[in-house]
PDB file of C-alpha atoms in Angstrom:
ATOM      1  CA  UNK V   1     -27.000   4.965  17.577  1.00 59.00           C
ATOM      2  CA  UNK V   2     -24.614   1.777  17.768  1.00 58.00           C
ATOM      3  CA  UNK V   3     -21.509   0.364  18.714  1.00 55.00           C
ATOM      4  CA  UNK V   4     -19.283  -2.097  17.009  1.00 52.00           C
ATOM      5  CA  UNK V   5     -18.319  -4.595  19.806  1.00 54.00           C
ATOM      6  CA  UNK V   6     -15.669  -6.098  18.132  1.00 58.00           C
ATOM      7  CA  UNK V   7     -12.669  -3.693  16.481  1.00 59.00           C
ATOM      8  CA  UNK V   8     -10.942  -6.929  15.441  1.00 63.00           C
ATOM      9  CA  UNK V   9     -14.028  -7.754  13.365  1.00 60.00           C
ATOM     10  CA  UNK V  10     -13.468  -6.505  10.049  1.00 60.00           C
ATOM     11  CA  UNK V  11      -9.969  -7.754   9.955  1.00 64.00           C
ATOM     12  CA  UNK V  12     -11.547 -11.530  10.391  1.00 63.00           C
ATOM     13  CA  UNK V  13     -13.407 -10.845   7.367  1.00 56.00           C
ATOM     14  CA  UNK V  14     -10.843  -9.479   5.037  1.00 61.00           C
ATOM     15  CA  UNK V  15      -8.803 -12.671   6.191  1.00 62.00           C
ATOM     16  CA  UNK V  16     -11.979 -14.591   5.828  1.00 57.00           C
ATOM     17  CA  UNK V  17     -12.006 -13.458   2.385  1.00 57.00           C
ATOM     18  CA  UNK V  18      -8.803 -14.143   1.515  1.00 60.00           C
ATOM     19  CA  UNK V  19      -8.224 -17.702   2.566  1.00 55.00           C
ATOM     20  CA  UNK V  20     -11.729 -18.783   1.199  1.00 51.00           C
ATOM     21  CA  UNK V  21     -13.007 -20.195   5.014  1.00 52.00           C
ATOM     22  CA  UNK V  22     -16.302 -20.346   5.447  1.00 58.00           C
ATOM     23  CA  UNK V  23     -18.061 -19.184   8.623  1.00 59.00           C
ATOM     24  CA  UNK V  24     -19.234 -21.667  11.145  1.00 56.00           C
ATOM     25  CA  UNK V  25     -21.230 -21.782  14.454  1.00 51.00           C
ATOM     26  CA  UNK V  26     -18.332 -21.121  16.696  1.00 57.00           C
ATOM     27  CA  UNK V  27     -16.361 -18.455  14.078  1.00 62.00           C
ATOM     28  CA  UNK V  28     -18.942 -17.335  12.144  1.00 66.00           C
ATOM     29  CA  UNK V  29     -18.243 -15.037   9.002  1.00 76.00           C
ATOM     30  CA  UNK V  30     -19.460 -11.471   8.995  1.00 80.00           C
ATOM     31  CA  UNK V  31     -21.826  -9.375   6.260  1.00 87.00           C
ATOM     32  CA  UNK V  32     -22.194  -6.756   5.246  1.00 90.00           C
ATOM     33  CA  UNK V  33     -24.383  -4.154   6.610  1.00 94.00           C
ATOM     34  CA  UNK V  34     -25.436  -0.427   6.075  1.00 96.00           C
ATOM     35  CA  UNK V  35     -27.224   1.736   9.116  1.00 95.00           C
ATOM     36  CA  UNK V  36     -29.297   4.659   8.710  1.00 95.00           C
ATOM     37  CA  UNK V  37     -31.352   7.197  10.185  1.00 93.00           C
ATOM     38  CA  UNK V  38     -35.103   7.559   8.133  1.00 95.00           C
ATOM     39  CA  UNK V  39     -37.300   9.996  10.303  1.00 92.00           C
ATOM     40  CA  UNK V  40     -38.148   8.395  13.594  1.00 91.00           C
ATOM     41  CA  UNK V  41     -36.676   5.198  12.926  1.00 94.00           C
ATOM     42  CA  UNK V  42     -33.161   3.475  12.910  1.00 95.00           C
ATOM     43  CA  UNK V  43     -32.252   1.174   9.928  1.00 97.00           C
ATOM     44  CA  UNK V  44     -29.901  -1.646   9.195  1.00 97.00           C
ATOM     45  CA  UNK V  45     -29.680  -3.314   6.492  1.00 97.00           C
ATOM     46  CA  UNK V  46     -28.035  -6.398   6.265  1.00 96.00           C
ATOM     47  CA  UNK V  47     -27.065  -8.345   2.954  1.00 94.00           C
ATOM     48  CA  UNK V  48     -27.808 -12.146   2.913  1.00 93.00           C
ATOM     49  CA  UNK V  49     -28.397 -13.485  -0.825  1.00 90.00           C
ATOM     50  CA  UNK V  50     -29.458 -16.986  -1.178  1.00 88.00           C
ATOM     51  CA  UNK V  51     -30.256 -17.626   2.714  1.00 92.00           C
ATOM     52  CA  UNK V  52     -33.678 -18.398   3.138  1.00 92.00           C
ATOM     53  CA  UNK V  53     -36.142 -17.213   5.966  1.00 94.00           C
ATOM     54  CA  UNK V  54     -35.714 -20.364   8.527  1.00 94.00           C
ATOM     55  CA  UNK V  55     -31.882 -19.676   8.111  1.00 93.00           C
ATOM     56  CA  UNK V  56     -31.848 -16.382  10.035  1.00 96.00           C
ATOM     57  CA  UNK V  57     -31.796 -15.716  13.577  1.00 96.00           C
ATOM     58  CA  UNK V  58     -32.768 -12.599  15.328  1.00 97.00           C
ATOM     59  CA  UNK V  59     -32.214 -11.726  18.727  1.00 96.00           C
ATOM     60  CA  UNK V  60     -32.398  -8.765  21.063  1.00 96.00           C
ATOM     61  CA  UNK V  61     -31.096  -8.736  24.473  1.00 94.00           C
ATOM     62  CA  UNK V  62     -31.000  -5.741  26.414  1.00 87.00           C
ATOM     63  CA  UNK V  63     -29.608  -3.933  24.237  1.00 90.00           C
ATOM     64  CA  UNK V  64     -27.694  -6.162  21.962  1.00 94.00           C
ATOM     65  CA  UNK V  65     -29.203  -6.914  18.757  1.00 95.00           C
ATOM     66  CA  UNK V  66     -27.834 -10.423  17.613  1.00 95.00           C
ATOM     67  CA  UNK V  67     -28.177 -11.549  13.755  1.00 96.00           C
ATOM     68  CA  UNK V  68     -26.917 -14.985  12.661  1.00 94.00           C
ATOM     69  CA  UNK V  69     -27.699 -16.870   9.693  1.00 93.00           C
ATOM     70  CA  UNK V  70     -26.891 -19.783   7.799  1.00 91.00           C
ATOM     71  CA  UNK V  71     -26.233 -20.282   3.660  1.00 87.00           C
ATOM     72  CA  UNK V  72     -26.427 -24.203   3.379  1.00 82.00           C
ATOM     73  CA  UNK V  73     -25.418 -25.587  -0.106  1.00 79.00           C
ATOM     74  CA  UNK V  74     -27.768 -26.366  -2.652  1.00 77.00           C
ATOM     75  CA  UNK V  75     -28.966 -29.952  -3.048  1.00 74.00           C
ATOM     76  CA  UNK V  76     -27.374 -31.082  -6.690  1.00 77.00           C
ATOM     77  CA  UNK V  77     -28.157 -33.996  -8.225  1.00 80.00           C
ATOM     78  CA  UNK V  78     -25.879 -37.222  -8.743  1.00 82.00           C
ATOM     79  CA  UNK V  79     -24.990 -36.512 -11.977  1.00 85.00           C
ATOM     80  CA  UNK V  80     -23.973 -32.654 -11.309  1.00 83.00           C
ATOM     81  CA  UNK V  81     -20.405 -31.858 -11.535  1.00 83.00           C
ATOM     82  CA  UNK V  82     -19.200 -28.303  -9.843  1.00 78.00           C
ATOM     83  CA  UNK V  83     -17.385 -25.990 -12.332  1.00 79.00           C
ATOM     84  CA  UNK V  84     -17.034 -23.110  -9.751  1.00 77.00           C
ATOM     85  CA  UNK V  85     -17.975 -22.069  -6.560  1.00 73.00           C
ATOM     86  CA  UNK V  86     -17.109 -19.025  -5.050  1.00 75.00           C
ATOM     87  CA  UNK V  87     -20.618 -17.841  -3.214  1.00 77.00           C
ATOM     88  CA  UNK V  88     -19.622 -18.408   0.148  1.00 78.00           C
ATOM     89  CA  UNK V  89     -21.256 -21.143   2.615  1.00 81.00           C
ATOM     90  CA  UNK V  90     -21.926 -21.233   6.351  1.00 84.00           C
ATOM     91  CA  UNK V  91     -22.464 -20.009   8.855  1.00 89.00           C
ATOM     92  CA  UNK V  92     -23.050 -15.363   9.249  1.00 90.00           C
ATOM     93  CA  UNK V  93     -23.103 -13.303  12.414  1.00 91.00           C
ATOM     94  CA  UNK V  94     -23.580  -9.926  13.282  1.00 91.00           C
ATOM     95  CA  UNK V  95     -23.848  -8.102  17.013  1.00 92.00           C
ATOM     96  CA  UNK V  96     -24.626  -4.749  17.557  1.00 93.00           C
ATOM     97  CA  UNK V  97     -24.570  -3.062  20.783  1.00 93.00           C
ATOM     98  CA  UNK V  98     -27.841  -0.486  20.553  1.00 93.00           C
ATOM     99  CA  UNK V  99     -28.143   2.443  22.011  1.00 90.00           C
ATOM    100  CA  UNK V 100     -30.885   3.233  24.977  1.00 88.00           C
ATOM    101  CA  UNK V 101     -32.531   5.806  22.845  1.00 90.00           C
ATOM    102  CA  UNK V 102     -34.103   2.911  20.529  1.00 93.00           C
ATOM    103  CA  UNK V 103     -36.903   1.296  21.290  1.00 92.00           C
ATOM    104  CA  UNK V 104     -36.008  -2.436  21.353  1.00 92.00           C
ATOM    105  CA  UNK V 105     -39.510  -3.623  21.805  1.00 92.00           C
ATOM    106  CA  UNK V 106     -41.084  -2.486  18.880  1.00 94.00           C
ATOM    107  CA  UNK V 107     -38.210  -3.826  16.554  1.00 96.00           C
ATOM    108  CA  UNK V 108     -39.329  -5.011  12.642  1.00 97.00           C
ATOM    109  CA  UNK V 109     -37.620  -7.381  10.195  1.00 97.00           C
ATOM    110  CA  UNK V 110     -38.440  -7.468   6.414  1.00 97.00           C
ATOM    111  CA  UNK V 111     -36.712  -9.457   3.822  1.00 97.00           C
ATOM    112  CA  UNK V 112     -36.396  -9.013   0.298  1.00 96.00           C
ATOM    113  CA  UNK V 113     -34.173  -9.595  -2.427  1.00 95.00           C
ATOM    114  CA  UNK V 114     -31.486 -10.821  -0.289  1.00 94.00           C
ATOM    115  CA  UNK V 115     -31.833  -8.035   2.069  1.00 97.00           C
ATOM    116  CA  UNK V 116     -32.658  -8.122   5.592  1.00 97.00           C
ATOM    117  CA  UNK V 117     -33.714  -4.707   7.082  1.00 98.00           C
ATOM    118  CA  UNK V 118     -34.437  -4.104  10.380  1.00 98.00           C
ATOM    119  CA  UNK V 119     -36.906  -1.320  11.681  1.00 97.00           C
ATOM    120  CA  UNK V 120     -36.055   0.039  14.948  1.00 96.00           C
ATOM    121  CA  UNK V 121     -38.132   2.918  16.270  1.00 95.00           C
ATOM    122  CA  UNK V 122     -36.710   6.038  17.954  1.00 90.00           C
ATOM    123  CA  UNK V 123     -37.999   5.884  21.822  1.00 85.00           C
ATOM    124  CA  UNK V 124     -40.485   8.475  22.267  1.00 77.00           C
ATOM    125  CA  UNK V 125     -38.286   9.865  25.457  1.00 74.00           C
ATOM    126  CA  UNK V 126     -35.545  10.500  23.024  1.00 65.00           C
ATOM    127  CA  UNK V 127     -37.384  12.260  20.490  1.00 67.00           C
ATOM    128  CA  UNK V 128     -36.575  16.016  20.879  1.00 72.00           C
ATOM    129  CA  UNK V 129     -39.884  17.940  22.021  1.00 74.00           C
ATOM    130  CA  UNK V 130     -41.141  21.385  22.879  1.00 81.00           C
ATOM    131  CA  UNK V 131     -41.308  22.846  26.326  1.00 82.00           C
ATOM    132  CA  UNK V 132     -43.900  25.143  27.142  1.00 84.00           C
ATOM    133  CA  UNK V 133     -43.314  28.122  28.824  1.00 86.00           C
ATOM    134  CA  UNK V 134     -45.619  29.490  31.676  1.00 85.00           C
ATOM    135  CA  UNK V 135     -47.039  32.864  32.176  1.00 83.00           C
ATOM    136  CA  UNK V 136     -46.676  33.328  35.795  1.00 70.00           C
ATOM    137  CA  UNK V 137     -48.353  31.119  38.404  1.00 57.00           C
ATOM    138  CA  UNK V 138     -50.141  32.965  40.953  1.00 55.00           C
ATOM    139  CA  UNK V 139     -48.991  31.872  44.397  1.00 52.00           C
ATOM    140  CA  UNK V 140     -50.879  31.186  47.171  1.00 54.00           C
ATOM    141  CA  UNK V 141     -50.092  31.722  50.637  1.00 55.00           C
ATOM    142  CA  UNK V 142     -51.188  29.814  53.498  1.00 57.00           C
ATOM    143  CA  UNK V 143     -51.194  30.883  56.819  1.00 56.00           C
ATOM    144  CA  UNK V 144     -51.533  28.587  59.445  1.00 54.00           C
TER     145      UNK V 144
END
C-alpha cells in the first residue's frame, strides 16, 4: 500500500542515532512508524512522545503523504541545572509515497499518548466486489 522514497533513509537515522544530531528543517530526523491493514482502512502509526499538537504537520499531495514535526525543549527555569538529556530535540519527518488504491481525501489523524495514527480509507474502486452473472439476454433484431 506504500513506498519508501528514500532507501538511504534508515541509514540517516542509525547515524542520527549514533552521533547524537538532532533533526532540523533542512535534515530532519526520522521516527518511527508501524503500517497496517484493519478491514477497509490503511493505518500508520507514527511515534512522537512529548511533541504537542501545533508541532505536527500533515500533508497530502497527490499521493504523497508528508508528516513533519517538531520536539522544542522544555522551558526550565533559571535556577535548573541539566543532569541528562538524551530525549532527542528537533526537528521529525516522514514521506510516504501512497498507493492509488487509498482514498486520500477522506484521510483521519488522531493523537494519543504520543502516538499519531493516521486513518486512510480503502477506495471503494479497489475494494474487491461481486459480479453478477446474467441469464441470457434476449436479443432483438431490427430490420430496417
Amino acid at each position: 500500500m506504500l513506498m519508501r522514497t528514500d532507501p538511504f533513509r534508515e541509514l540517516d537515522r542509525l547515524t542520527q542515532q549514533l552521533m547524537g544530531s538532532s533533526g532540523t528543517w533542512s535534515r530532519p530526523s526520522t521516527m518511527p512508524m508501524d503500517a497496517y491493514r484493519e478491514g477497509d482502512d490503511y493505518v500508520i502509526a507514527l511515534d512522537l512522545p512529548g511533541v504537542s499538537t501545533d508541532a505536527i504537520d500533515i500533508d497530502v499531495e497527490r499521493n504523497m503523504l508528508t508528516v513533519k514535526a517538531e520536539r522544542r525543549p522544555i522551558t526550565k527555569a533559571d535556577d535548573v541545572q541539566m543532569e541528562l538529556s538524551e530525549r532527542p530535540l528537533g526537528v521529525f519527518s516522514r514521506q510516504l509515497m501512497l498507493a492509488d488504491t487509498l482514498d486520500t481525501e477522506r484521510i483521519e489523524a488522531d493523537y494519543e499518548a504520543g502516538v499519531l495514527t493516521l486513518r486512510i480509507p480503502i477506495a471503494e474502486r479497489a475494494k474487491p466486489r461481486k459480479i453478477a452473472i446474467g441469464e441470457g439476454a434476449e436479443r432483438k433484431q431490427i430490420r430496417g
